Short mmCIF file of C-alpha atoms in Angstrom, two decimals:
data_model
loop_
_atom_site.label_atom_id
_atom_site.label_comp_id
_atom_site.label_asym_id
_atom_site.label_seq_id
_atom_site.Cartn_x
_atom_site.Cartn_y
_atom_site.Cartn_z
CA MET A 1 102.49 73.17 61.00
CA SER A 2 103.70 71.46 64.15
CA ILE A 3 107.25 72.81 63.49
CA TYR A 4 105.74 76.31 63.32
CA ARG A 5 103.74 75.68 66.51
CA ASN A 6 106.77 74.35 68.38
CA ALA A 7 108.95 77.31 67.35
CA VAL A 8 106.34 79.95 68.26
CA TRP A 9 105.64 78.14 71.54
CA PHE A 10 109.30 77.98 72.55
CA VAL A 11 109.86 81.70 71.92
CA LYS A 12 106.69 82.48 73.90
CA GLY A 13 107.92 80.18 76.67
CA LEU A 14 111.27 81.91 77.00
CA GLN A 15 109.45 85.21 77.49
CA GLU A 16 106.55 84.08 79.68
CA TYR A 17 107.03 80.61 81.23
CA THR A 18 110.38 81.20 82.93
CA LYS A 19 111.22 82.60 86.37
CA SER A 20 111.63 86.10 84.90
CA GLY A 21 108.22 85.76 83.21
CA TYR A 22 106.65 84.96 86.58
CA GLU A 23 108.45 87.86 88.30
CA ALA A 24 107.17 90.28 85.66
CA ALA A 25 103.59 89.00 86.02
CA ALA A 26 103.74 88.96 89.85
CA LYS A 27 104.28 92.75 89.95
CA HIS A 28 100.58 93.02 89.09
CA PHE A 29 99.27 90.47 91.61
CA SER A 30 97.10 91.66 94.49
CA PRO A 31 98.44 90.24 97.80
CA ALA A 32 94.93 90.61 99.26
CA ASP A 33 93.66 87.94 96.86
CA LEU A 34 95.25 85.20 98.95
CA ASP A 35 94.73 86.76 102.35
CA VAL A 36 92.04 84.18 103.08
CA ASN A 37 91.04 81.85 105.90
CA LEU A 38 90.21 78.42 104.48
CA SER A 39 89.42 76.66 107.76
CA ASP A 40 85.87 75.77 106.70
CA ARG A 41 86.87 74.34 103.30
CA CYS A 42 88.13 70.93 102.08
CA PHE A 43 90.56 70.52 99.20
CA MET A 44 91.67 67.44 97.31
CA VAL A 45 95.08 67.60 95.59
CA THR A 46 96.20 64.71 93.39
CA GLY A 47 99.94 64.10 93.01
CA ALA A 48 100.49 66.01 96.25
CA ASN A 49 103.71 64.42 97.50
CA SER A 50 106.14 66.50 95.41
CA GLY A 51 106.50 69.39 93.00
CA ILE A 52 103.59 71.71 92.28
CA GLY A 53 101.07 69.43 94.05
CA LYS A 54 103.01 69.50 97.30
CA ALA A 55 103.59 73.27 97.07
CA THR A 56 99.85 73.75 96.49
CA ALA A 57 98.88 71.51 99.43
CA GLN A 58 101.31 73.43 101.64
CA GLU A 59 99.88 76.87 100.74
CA ILE A 60 96.30 75.65 101.33
CA ALA A 61 97.22 74.04 104.68
CA LYS A 62 98.97 77.27 105.73
CA ARG A 63 95.67 79.10 105.26
CA GLY A 64 93.81 76.57 107.41
CA GLY A 65 92.22 74.41 104.69
CA THR A 66 91.62 70.69 105.18
CA VAL A 67 93.82 68.92 102.61
CA HIS A 68 93.26 65.46 101.14
CA MET A 69 96.50 64.36 99.45
CA VAL A 70 95.93 61.74 96.76
CA CYS A 71 99.23 59.97 96.08
CA ARG A 72 100.50 56.71 94.61
CA ASN A 73 103.46 56.07 96.94
CA LYS A 74 102.60 55.70 100.66
CA GLU A 75 106.09 56.35 102.00
CA ARG A 76 106.66 59.51 99.97
CA ALA A 77 103.14 60.73 100.74
CA GLU A 78 103.59 60.31 104.51
CA THR A 79 106.95 62.13 104.37
CA ALA A 80 105.39 65.01 102.42
CA LYS A 81 102.44 65.12 104.81
CA GLY A 82 104.82 65.40 107.79
CA GLU A 83 106.61 68.33 106.16
CA ILE A 84 103.34 70.09 105.27
CA VAL A 85 101.94 69.68 108.80
CA ALA A 86 105.20 70.89 110.38
CA GLN A 87 105.37 73.99 108.18
CA SER A 88 101.69 74.89 108.24
CA LYS A 89 100.93 73.88 111.87
CA ASN A 90 97.73 72.40 110.42
CA GLU A 91 96.89 68.81 111.42
CA ASN A 92 93.99 68.53 108.96
CA VAL A 93 96.06 66.88 106.25
CA HIS A 94 95.05 63.39 105.11
CA VAL A 95 96.73 60.88 102.80
CA HIS A 96 94.84 58.64 100.36
CA ILE A 97 96.80 56.05 98.35
CA VAL A 98 95.49 55.82 94.78
CA ASP A 99 97.19 55.00 91.49
CA MET A 100 95.67 57.55 89.10
CA SER A 101 96.57 55.33 86.12
CA SER A 102 94.18 52.63 87.38
CA ALA A 103 90.65 53.49 86.28
CA ARG A 104 89.11 51.01 88.71
CA GLN A 105 91.12 52.34 91.68
CA VAL A 106 90.12 55.92 90.84
CA TRP A 107 86.44 54.93 90.70
CA GLU A 108 86.58 53.03 93.98
CA PHE A 109 88.36 55.87 95.74
CA ALA A 110 85.99 58.58 94.43
CA GLN A 111 82.90 56.61 95.41
CA SER A 112 84.13 55.86 98.93
CA PHE A 113 85.46 59.41 99.45
CA SER A 114 82.11 60.96 98.43
CA GLN A 115 80.25 58.84 100.98
CA ASN A 116 82.49 59.86 103.88
CA ASN A 117 83.76 63.39 103.19
CA LYS A 118 82.79 66.87 102.10
CA LEU A 119 84.69 68.44 99.19
CA HIS A 120 84.81 72.08 98.11
CA VAL A 121 87.76 72.11 95.71
CA LEU A 122 89.27 69.39 93.50
CA ILE A 123 92.78 70.04 92.15
CA ASN A 124 93.70 67.63 89.36
CA ASN A 125 97.47 67.89 89.52
CA ALA A 126 98.74 64.29 89.19
CA GLY A 127 100.33 63.56 85.85
CA CYS A 128 103.06 61.62 84.15
CA MET A 129 105.22 61.78 81.06
CA VAL A 130 106.34 58.24 80.18
CA ASN A 131 108.79 58.34 77.31
CA GLN A 132 108.42 54.71 76.20
CA ARG A 133 104.96 53.43 75.27
CA GLU A 134 103.82 51.45 78.29
CA LEU A 135 100.48 49.80 79.12
CA THR A 136 98.81 49.72 82.53
CA GLU A 137 97.47 46.47 84.02
CA GLU A 138 94.11 47.45 82.52
CA GLY A 139 95.70 47.54 79.04
CA LEU A 140 95.66 51.34 78.62
CA GLU A 141 98.56 53.53 77.48
CA LYS A 142 99.99 54.98 80.67
CA ASN A 143 100.09 58.72 79.87
CA PHE A 144 96.49 58.65 78.60
CA ALA A 145 95.33 56.52 81.56
CA THR A 146 96.86 58.89 84.13
CA ASN A 147 96.55 62.35 82.61
CA THR A 148 93.25 62.11 80.77
CA LEU A 149 91.15 59.12 81.85
CA GLY A 150 92.14 59.31 85.54
CA THR A 151 91.30 63.03 85.58
CA TYR A 152 88.02 62.40 83.75
CA ILE A 153 86.86 59.63 86.11
CA LEU A 154 87.87 61.40 89.33
CA THR A 155 86.21 64.67 88.30
CA THR A 156 82.96 63.20 86.97
CA ALA A 157 82.66 60.87 90.00
CA LEU A 158 83.10 63.79 92.43
CA ILE A 159 80.79 66.27 90.66
CA PRO A 160 77.71 65.21 92.72
CA ALA A 161 79.65 65.80 95.98
CA LEU A 162 80.92 69.18 94.75
CA LYS A 163 77.37 70.28 93.89
CA LYS A 164 76.35 69.86 97.54
CA VAL A 165 78.65 72.62 98.86
CA GLU A 166 78.95 76.38 98.53
CA ASP A 167 81.48 77.78 96.01
CA PRO A 168 82.71 74.45 94.55
CA ARG A 169 85.72 74.59 92.22
CA VAL A 170 87.74 72.25 90.00
CA ILE A 171 91.24 73.22 88.87
CA THR A 172 93.15 71.06 86.40
CA VAL A 173 96.90 71.57 86.09
CA SER A 174 97.44 71.40 82.35
CA SER A 175 100.50 72.70 80.49
CA GLY A 176 101.38 75.36 77.95
CA GLY A 177 102.80 72.46 75.96
CA MET A 178 99.22 71.72 74.88
CA LEU A 179 99.44 74.77 72.59
CA THR A 180 101.62 72.67 70.26
CA GLN A 181 98.87 70.07 69.82
CA LYS A 182 95.57 69.82 67.95
CA LEU A 183 93.19 67.29 69.47
CA ASN A 184 93.61 63.89 67.82
CA VAL A 185 90.62 61.72 68.73
CA ASP A 186 91.54 58.95 66.29
CA ASP A 187 94.60 57.81 68.23
CA LEU A 188 93.93 58.44 71.93
CA GLN A 189 96.39 55.74 73.02
CA PHE A 190 99.20 56.57 70.58
CA GLU A 191 99.13 53.27 68.73
CA LYS A 192 100.01 54.73 65.32
CA GLY A 193 103.47 55.84 64.19
CA THR A 194 106.52 56.40 66.37
CA PHE A 195 105.71 56.97 70.04
CA ASP A 196 106.81 60.34 71.45
CA GLY A 197 106.22 60.79 75.20
CA THR A 198 106.47 64.60 75.10
CA MET A 199 103.90 64.77 72.30
CA ALA A 200 101.63 62.28 74.12
CA TYR A 201 101.80 64.42 77.28
CA ALA A 202 101.00 67.62 75.36
CA GLN A 203 98.08 65.87 73.62
CA ASN A 204 96.73 64.79 77.05
CA LYS A 205 97.09 68.36 78.29
CA ARG A 206 95.08 69.62 75.28
CA GLN A 207 92.41 67.05 76.19
CA GLN A 208 92.30 68.39 79.77
CA VAL A 209 91.67 71.94 78.51
CA ILE A 210 88.81 70.71 76.31
CA LEU A 211 87.33 68.71 79.21
CA THR A 212 87.46 71.82 81.41
CA GLU A 213 85.55 73.84 78.79
CA ARG A 214 82.96 71.08 78.38
CA TRP A 215 82.47 70.57 82.13
CA ALA A 216 82.02 74.33 82.61
CA SER A 217 79.21 74.39 80.05
CA GLN A 218 77.52 71.28 81.54
CA HIS A 219 77.80 72.07 85.28
CA LYS A 220 77.11 75.75 85.86
CA GLU A 221 77.08 75.40 89.68
CA ILE A 222 80.81 74.55 89.73
CA HIS A 223 83.66 76.88 88.75
CA PHE A 224 86.07 75.01 86.46
CA SER A 225 89.48 76.20 85.29
CA SER A 226 92.62 74.75 83.75
CA MET A 227 96.04 76.36 84.04
CA HIS A 228 99.67 76.37 82.96
CA PRO A 229 102.18 76.54 85.86
CA GLY A 230 105.02 77.74 83.64
CA TRP A 231 108.33 75.92 83.32
CA ALA A 232 109.04 74.89 86.90
CA ASP A 233 111.97 73.01 88.41
CA THR A 234 110.15 69.92 89.70
CA PRO A 235 111.21 66.28 90.15
CA ALA A 236 108.88 65.36 87.25
CA VAL A 237 110.63 67.76 84.85
CA GLN A 238 114.06 66.52 85.97
CA SER A 239 113.18 62.87 85.38
CA SER A 240 110.96 63.14 82.26
CA MET A 241 112.83 65.91 80.40
CA PRO A 242 116.47 65.69 81.55
CA SER A 243 118.00 67.56 78.58
CA PHE A 244 115.43 70.38 78.77
CA HIS A 245 116.04 70.59 82.54
CA ALA A 246 119.82 70.72 82.12
CA LYS A 247 119.67 73.49 79.48
CA MET A 248 117.00 75.58 81.19
CA GLN A 249 117.72 75.01 84.90
CA SER A 250 118.79 78.58 85.67
CA LYS A 251 115.62 79.95 84.02
CA LEU A 252 113.08 77.58 85.59
CA ARG A 253 110.48 78.71 88.12
CA THR A 254 110.44 77.41 91.69
CA GLU A 255 107.71 74.94 92.67
CA ALA A 256 105.99 77.71 94.67
CA MET A 257 105.91 79.96 91.58
CA GLY A 258 104.42 77.11 89.57
CA ALA A 259 101.78 76.52 92.25
CA ASP A 260 100.81 80.19 92.69
CA THR A 261 98.01 80.26 90.10
CA VAL A 262 96.67 76.88 91.28
CA VAL A 263 96.36 78.24 94.83
CA TRP A 264 94.85 81.49 93.54
CA LEU A 265 92.25 79.61 91.49
CA ALA A 266 91.47 77.30 94.43
CA ALA A 267 91.26 79.88 97.19
CA SER A 268 90.87 83.44 95.98
CA PRO A 269 87.44 85.13 95.88
CA ALA A 270 88.70 87.02 92.79
CA ALA A 271 89.08 83.83 90.72
CA VAL A 272 85.39 82.88 90.75
CA LYS A 273 84.39 86.32 89.53
CA LEU A 274 85.86 85.31 86.16
CA PRO A 275 83.92 83.02 83.79
CA SER A 276 84.16 79.27 84.31
CA GLY A 277 86.02 77.06 81.82
CA GLN A 278 89.02 79.26 81.07
CA PHE A 279 92.75 78.45 80.80
CA PHE A 280 94.98 80.49 83.15
CA GLN A 281 98.59 81.54 83.31
CA ASP A 282 99.91 83.75 86.11
CA ARG A 283 96.43 84.51 87.50
CA LYS A 284 95.05 85.61 84.11
CA PRO A 285 92.91 83.84 81.52
CA VAL A 286 94.94 83.33 78.32
CA ALA A 287 94.30 82.02 74.81
CA THR A 288 94.16 78.26 74.29
CA HIS A 289 95.60 78.45 70.77
CA LEU A 290 98.68 80.08 69.25
CA PRO A 291 98.05 82.58 66.43
CA LEU A 292 97.64 80.94 62.99
CA ALA A 293 98.39 77.52 64.49
CA SER A 294 95.39 75.58 63.07
CA SER A 295 95.03 73.75 66.39
CA ARG A 296 91.29 74.18 66.92
CA SER A 297 89.09 71.09 67.00
CA SER A 298 85.50 70.81 65.83
CA PRO A 299 82.57 70.30 68.24
CA GLN A 300 82.17 66.83 66.65
CA GLU A 301 85.78 65.90 67.52
CA GLU A 302 85.33 67.11 71.08
CA GLU A 303 82.08 65.15 71.39
CA LYS A 304 83.94 62.07 70.13
CA LEU A 305 86.57 62.55 72.88
CA LEU A 306 83.89 62.73 75.59
CA THR A 307 82.07 59.69 74.23
CA ALA A 308 85.31 57.66 74.17
CA LEU A 309 86.21 58.68 77.74
CA GLU A 310 82.73 57.85 79.02
CA GLU A 311 82.94 54.40 77.36
CA PHE A 312 86.32 53.72 79.01
CA ALA A 313 85.03 55.02 82.36
CA GLN A 314 81.96 52.77 82.29
CA LYS A 315 84.06 49.77 81.29
CA PHE A 316 86.12 50.02 84.50
CA LYS A 317 83.37 51.19 86.85
CA PRO A 318 83.05 48.77 89.82
#
Protein backbone atom coordinates (compact mmCIF):
# COMPACT_ATOMS: atom_id res chain seq x y z
CA MET A 1 0.00 0.00 0.00
CA SER A 2 2.85 2.38 0.71
CA ILE A 3 4.08 1.96 -2.92
CA TYR A 4 0.58 2.98 -4.08
CA ARG A 5 0.57 5.93 -1.67
CA ASN A 6 4.01 7.11 -2.77
CA ALA A 7 3.10 6.91 -6.47
CA VAL A 8 -0.22 8.75 -6.08
CA TRP A 9 1.46 11.34 -3.86
CA PHE A 10 4.28 12.03 -6.33
CA VAL A 11 1.87 12.55 -9.24
CA LYS A 12 -0.23 14.86 -7.06
CA GLY A 13 2.94 16.71 -6.05
CA LEU A 14 4.04 17.35 -9.62
CA GLN A 15 0.65 18.95 -10.30
CA GLU A 16 0.13 20.86 -7.05
CA TYR A 17 3.29 21.22 -4.93
CA THR A 18 5.55 22.81 -7.54
CA LYS A 19 6.06 26.45 -8.52
CA SER A 20 3.49 26.12 -11.31
CA GLY A 21 1.01 24.62 -8.81
CA TYR A 22 1.44 27.67 -6.58
CA GLU A 23 1.07 30.08 -9.52
CA ALA A 24 -2.18 28.40 -10.55
CA ALA A 25 -3.56 28.58 -6.99
CA ALA A 26 -2.39 32.19 -6.46
CA LYS A 27 -4.65 33.42 -9.29
CA HIS A 28 -7.53 32.92 -6.83
CA PHE A 29 -5.93 34.60 -3.80
CA SER A 30 -7.42 37.84 -2.49
CA PRO A 31 -4.64 40.45 -2.05
CA ALA A 32 -6.82 42.18 0.58
CA ASP A 33 -6.45 39.14 2.87
CA LEU A 34 -2.91 40.18 3.78
CA ASP A 35 -3.42 43.93 3.71
CA VAL A 36 -3.20 43.99 7.50
CA ASN A 37 -1.47 46.00 10.21
CA LEU A 38 0.00 43.64 12.81
CA SER A 39 1.59 46.27 15.06
CA ASP A 40 -0.42 45.20 18.12
CA ARG A 41 0.32 41.47 17.75
CA CYS A 42 3.20 39.18 18.80
CA PHE A 43 4.31 36.17 16.79
CA MET A 44 6.70 33.35 17.64
CA VAL A 45 8.37 31.56 14.71
CA THR A 46 10.54 28.51 15.38
CA GLY A 47 13.34 27.73 12.92
CA ALA A 48 13.25 31.36 11.79
CA ASN A 49 16.82 31.86 10.62
CA SER A 50 16.41 30.36 7.12
CA GLY A 51 13.97 28.95 4.61
CA ILE A 52 10.23 29.17 5.17
CA GLY A 53 10.64 30.30 8.80
CA LYS A 54 12.76 33.28 7.83
CA ALA A 55 10.44 34.20 4.93
CA THR A 56 7.47 34.03 7.33
CA ALA A 57 9.19 36.18 9.97
CA GLN A 58 10.05 38.72 7.27
CA GLU A 59 6.46 39.02 5.98
CA ILE A 60 5.10 39.43 9.53
CA ALA A 61 7.75 42.04 10.42
CA LYS A 62 6.93 43.94 7.20
CA ARG A 63 3.35 44.26 8.41
CA GLY A 64 4.46 45.63 11.78
CA GLY A 65 4.18 42.48 13.93
CA THR A 66 6.53 41.83 16.85
CA VAL A 67 8.52 38.71 15.93
CA HIS A 68 10.17 36.28 18.34
CA MET A 69 12.62 34.13 16.35
CA VAL A 70 13.35 30.81 18.04
CA CYS A 71 16.58 29.41 16.60
CA ARG A 72 19.31 26.93 17.52
CA ASN A 73 22.34 28.76 16.09
CA LYS A 74 23.04 32.22 17.57
CA GLU A 75 25.26 33.48 14.77
CA ARG A 76 22.88 32.50 11.97
CA ALA A 77 19.91 33.83 13.94
CA GLU A 78 21.51 37.24 14.48
CA THR A 79 22.43 37.46 10.78
CA ALA A 80 18.86 36.61 9.77
CA LYS A 81 17.47 39.09 12.29
CA GLY A 82 19.66 41.85 10.82
CA GLU A 83 18.35 41.11 7.32
CA ILE A 84 14.72 41.00 8.49
CA VAL A 85 15.04 44.31 10.37
CA ALA A 86 16.78 45.99 7.41
CA GLN A 87 14.13 44.85 4.93
CA SER A 88 11.07 45.41 7.11
CA LYS A 89 12.27 48.59 8.91
CA ASN A 90 10.79 46.96 12.03
CA GLU A 91 13.02 46.84 15.13
CA ASN A 92 10.62 44.61 17.08
CA VAL A 93 12.42 41.40 16.15
CA HIS A 94 13.88 39.29 18.98
CA VAL A 95 16.12 36.22 18.97
CA HIS A 96 15.77 33.33 21.43
CA ILE A 97 18.33 30.50 21.31
CA VAL A 98 16.66 27.13 21.86
CA ASP A 99 17.47 23.65 20.58
CA MET A 100 14.03 22.26 19.70
CA SER A 101 15.37 18.69 19.97
CA SER A 102 16.02 19.20 23.70
CA ALA A 103 12.79 18.64 25.61
CA ARG A 104 14.16 20.27 28.76
CA GLN A 105 15.37 23.38 26.88
CA VAL A 106 11.97 23.75 25.18
CA TRP A 107 10.19 23.54 28.54
CA GLU A 108 12.51 26.05 30.19
CA PHE A 109 12.17 28.49 27.31
CA ALA A 110 8.35 28.24 27.12
CA GLN A 111 7.96 28.74 30.86
CA SER A 112 10.25 31.78 31.00
CA PHE A 113 8.78 33.29 27.79
CA SER A 114 5.21 33.01 29.14
CA GLN A 115 6.15 34.88 32.30
CA ASN A 116 7.70 37.81 30.44
CA ASN A 117 5.89 38.17 27.10
CA LYS A 118 2.52 38.28 25.42
CA LEU A 119 1.89 35.88 22.52
CA HIS A 120 -0.87 35.98 19.90
CA VAL A 121 0.41 33.52 17.29
CA LEU A 122 2.71 30.49 17.56
CA ILE A 123 4.21 29.20 14.30
CA ASN A 124 5.75 25.74 14.71
CA ASN A 125 8.10 25.74 11.75
CA ALA A 126 11.37 24.24 13.08
CA GLY A 127 12.03 20.74 11.82
CA CYS A 128 14.73 18.36 10.75
CA MET A 129 15.21 15.34 8.53
CA VAL A 130 18.18 13.35 9.84
CA ASN A 131 18.96 10.50 7.47
CA GLN A 132 20.95 8.35 9.92
CA ARG A 133 19.31 7.28 13.17
CA GLU A 134 20.75 9.61 15.79
CA LEU A 135 19.93 10.09 19.49
CA THR A 136 19.80 13.41 21.34
CA GLU A 137 21.59 13.90 24.67
CA GLU A 138 18.28 12.98 26.31
CA GLY A 139 18.33 9.61 24.50
CA LEU A 140 15.53 10.39 22.01
CA GLU A 141 15.60 9.80 18.25
CA LYS A 142 16.40 13.20 16.76
CA ASN A 143 13.64 13.58 14.14
CA PHE A 144 10.96 12.58 16.68
CA ALA A 145 12.48 14.81 19.40
CA THR A 146 12.53 17.88 17.14
CA ASN A 147 9.50 17.53 14.90
CA THR A 148 6.99 15.91 17.22
CA LEU A 149 7.98 16.14 20.89
CA GLY A 150 9.50 19.64 20.63
CA THR A 151 6.36 20.88 18.86
CA TYR A 152 4.13 19.15 21.42
CA ILE A 153 5.93 20.61 24.46
CA LEU A 154 6.24 24.15 23.08
CA THR A 155 2.58 24.28 22.05
CA THR A 156 1.10 22.77 25.21
CA ALA A 157 3.35 24.94 27.42
CA LEU A 158 2.26 28.13 25.60
CA ILE A 159 -1.48 27.36 25.45
CA PRO A 160 -2.23 29.17 28.77
CA ALA A 161 -0.47 32.33 27.46
CA LEU A 162 -2.33 32.12 24.14
CA LYS A 163 -5.67 31.87 25.94
CA LYS A 164 -5.06 35.27 27.57
CA VAL A 165 -5.12 37.23 24.28
CA GLU A 166 -7.64 38.06 21.58
CA ASP A 167 -7.63 35.95 18.37
CA PRO A 168 -4.89 33.46 19.37
CA ARG A 169 -3.62 31.10 16.66
CA VAL A 170 -1.25 28.15 16.29
CA ILE A 171 0.08 27.16 12.87
CA THR A 172 2.19 24.03 12.44
CA VAL A 173 4.22 23.66 9.26
CA SER A 174 3.69 20.03 8.36
CA SER A 175 4.29 18.48 4.93
CA GLY A 176 2.33 16.83 2.15
CA GLY A 177 4.76 13.96 2.64
CA MET A 178 2.62 12.93 5.62
CA LEU A 179 0.01 11.68 3.11
CA THR A 180 2.29 8.69 2.46
CA GLN A 181 2.17 7.64 6.13
CA LYS A 182 -0.35 5.99 8.44
CA LEU A 183 0.26 6.80 12.10
CA ASN A 184 2.47 4.15 13.71
CA VAL A 185 2.25 4.53 17.49
CA ASP A 186 4.13 1.30 18.20
CA ASP A 187 7.49 2.60 16.96
CA LEU A 188 7.61 6.35 17.65
CA GLN A 189 11.41 6.39 17.73
CA PHE A 190 12.03 4.16 14.70
CA GLU A 191 13.79 1.39 16.58
CA LYS A 192 12.43 -1.45 14.43
CA GLY A 193 13.64 -2.39 10.95
CA THR A 194 15.85 -0.34 8.66
CA PHE A 195 15.91 3.37 9.48
CA ASP A 196 14.66 5.68 6.72
CA GLY A 197 14.97 9.42 7.48
CA THR A 198 12.45 10.49 4.82
CA MET A 199 9.87 8.04 6.18
CA ALA A 200 10.61 9.14 9.77
CA TYR A 201 10.08 12.79 8.78
CA ALA A 202 6.79 12.00 7.01
CA GLN A 203 5.61 10.00 10.04
CA ASN A 204 6.41 13.00 12.30
CA LYS A 205 4.48 15.25 9.92
CA ARG A 206 1.45 12.91 10.13
CA GLN A 207 1.73 13.15 13.93
CA GLN A 208 1.69 16.97 13.72
CA VAL A 209 -1.55 16.90 11.70
CA ILE A 210 -3.18 14.61 14.27
CA LEU A 211 -1.97 16.84 17.14
CA THR A 212 -3.47 19.88 15.39
CA GLU A 213 -6.85 18.14 15.09
CA ARG A 214 -6.74 17.06 18.74
CA TRP A 215 -5.70 20.49 20.04
CA ALA A 216 -8.49 22.13 18.04
CA SER A 217 -11.08 19.90 19.69
CA GLN A 218 -9.63 20.46 23.19
CA HIS A 219 -8.98 24.22 23.08
CA LYS A 220 -11.85 25.96 21.32
CA GLU A 221 -10.60 29.48 22.18
CA ILE A 222 -7.51 29.03 19.95
CA HIS A 223 -7.52 28.65 16.15
CA PHE A 224 -5.24 25.74 15.19
CA SER A 225 -4.13 24.79 11.69
CA SER A 226 -1.46 22.69 10.02
CA MET A 227 -0.25 23.25 6.48
CA HIS A 228 1.85 22.01 3.58
CA PRO A 229 4.18 24.66 2.07
CA GLY A 230 4.62 22.74 -1.18
CA TRP A 231 7.99 21.67 -2.54
CA ALA A 232 10.15 24.71 -1.83
CA ASP A 233 13.82 25.38 -2.56
CA THR A 234 15.12 25.75 0.99
CA PRO A 235 18.49 25.00 2.63
CA ALA A 236 16.81 22.10 4.49
CA VAL A 237 15.64 20.45 1.24
CA GLN A 238 19.07 20.93 -0.33
CA SER A 239 20.88 19.29 2.58
CA SER A 240 18.38 16.55 3.56
CA MET A 241 17.17 15.52 0.07
CA PRO A 242 20.05 16.33 -2.32
CA SER A 243 18.95 13.98 -5.14
CA PHE A 244 15.32 15.21 -5.01
CA HIS A 245 16.61 18.80 -4.99
CA ALA A 246 18.91 18.21 -7.97
CA LYS A 247 16.15 16.57 -10.07
CA MET A 248 13.39 19.01 -9.14
CA GLN A 249 15.26 22.31 -8.72
CA SER A 250 13.69 24.07 -11.69
CA LYS A 251 10.18 23.14 -10.47
CA LEU A 252 10.59 24.05 -6.79
CA ARG A 253 8.77 26.96 -5.17
CA THR A 254 10.62 29.95 -3.72
CA GLU A 255 10.81 30.28 0.06
CA ALA A 256 8.27 33.14 -0.11
CA MET A 257 5.81 30.91 -2.00
CA GLY A 258 6.27 28.21 0.62
CA ALA A 259 5.66 30.74 3.41
CA ASP A 260 2.58 32.35 1.84
CA THR A 261 -0.03 30.08 3.47
CA VAL A 262 1.77 30.24 6.84
CA VAL A 263 1.57 34.05 6.77
CA TRP A 264 -2.04 33.93 5.60
CA LEU A 265 -3.01 31.56 8.42
CA ALA A 266 -1.12 33.68 10.96
CA ALA A 267 -2.30 37.12 9.90
CA SER A 268 -5.38 37.09 7.71
CA PRO A 269 -8.86 37.73 9.16
CA ALA A 270 -10.19 35.31 6.51
CA ALA A 271 -8.26 32.34 7.95
CA VAL A 272 -10.03 32.29 11.32
CA LYS A 273 -13.43 32.26 9.66
CA LEU A 274 -12.67 28.66 8.66
CA PRO A 275 -12.99 25.82 11.21
CA SER A 276 -10.07 25.14 13.53
CA GLY A 277 -7.97 21.98 13.16
CA GLN A 278 -7.72 21.76 9.38
CA PHE A 279 -4.77 21.03 7.07
CA PHE A 280 -4.08 23.75 4.46
CA GLN A 281 -2.38 24.00 1.12
CA ASP A 282 -2.29 27.27 -0.84
CA ARG A 283 -4.75 29.03 1.49
CA LYS A 284 -7.35 26.24 1.27
CA PRO A 285 -8.23 23.37 3.59
CA VAL A 286 -7.40 20.05 1.89
CA ALA A 287 -7.86 16.35 2.64
CA THR A 288 -5.46 14.71 5.09
CA HIS A 289 -5.60 11.33 3.32
CA LEU A 290 -5.12 10.21 -0.27
CA PRO A 291 -8.05 8.35 -1.88
CA LEU A 292 -8.10 4.59 -1.07
CA ALA A 293 -4.80 4.92 0.82
CA SER A 294 -5.82 3.15 4.08
CA SER A 295 -3.88 5.76 6.07
CA ARG A 296 -6.51 6.62 8.68
CA SER A 297 -5.78 5.88 12.32
CA SER A 298 -8.28 4.91 14.99
CA PRO A 299 -9.21 7.22 17.90
CA GLN A 300 -7.48 4.66 20.18
CA GLU A 301 -4.20 4.97 18.22
CA GLU A 302 -4.39 8.76 18.35
CA GLU A 303 -5.07 8.64 22.10
CA LYS A 304 -2.03 6.38 22.49
CA LEU A 305 0.12 8.98 20.66
CA LEU A 306 -1.04 11.77 22.98
CA THR A 307 -0.50 9.65 26.08
CA ALA A 308 3.05 8.77 24.96
CA LEU A 309 3.91 12.41 24.21
CA GLU A 310 2.53 13.58 27.55
CA GLU A 311 4.63 10.93 29.35
CA PHE A 312 7.79 12.08 27.53
CA ALA A 313 6.93 15.73 28.18
CA GLN A 314 6.46 15.16 31.92
CA LYS A 315 9.67 13.16 32.13
CA PHE A 316 11.73 16.16 30.94
CA LYS A 317 9.74 18.92 32.62
CA PRO A 318 12.02 21.01 34.90
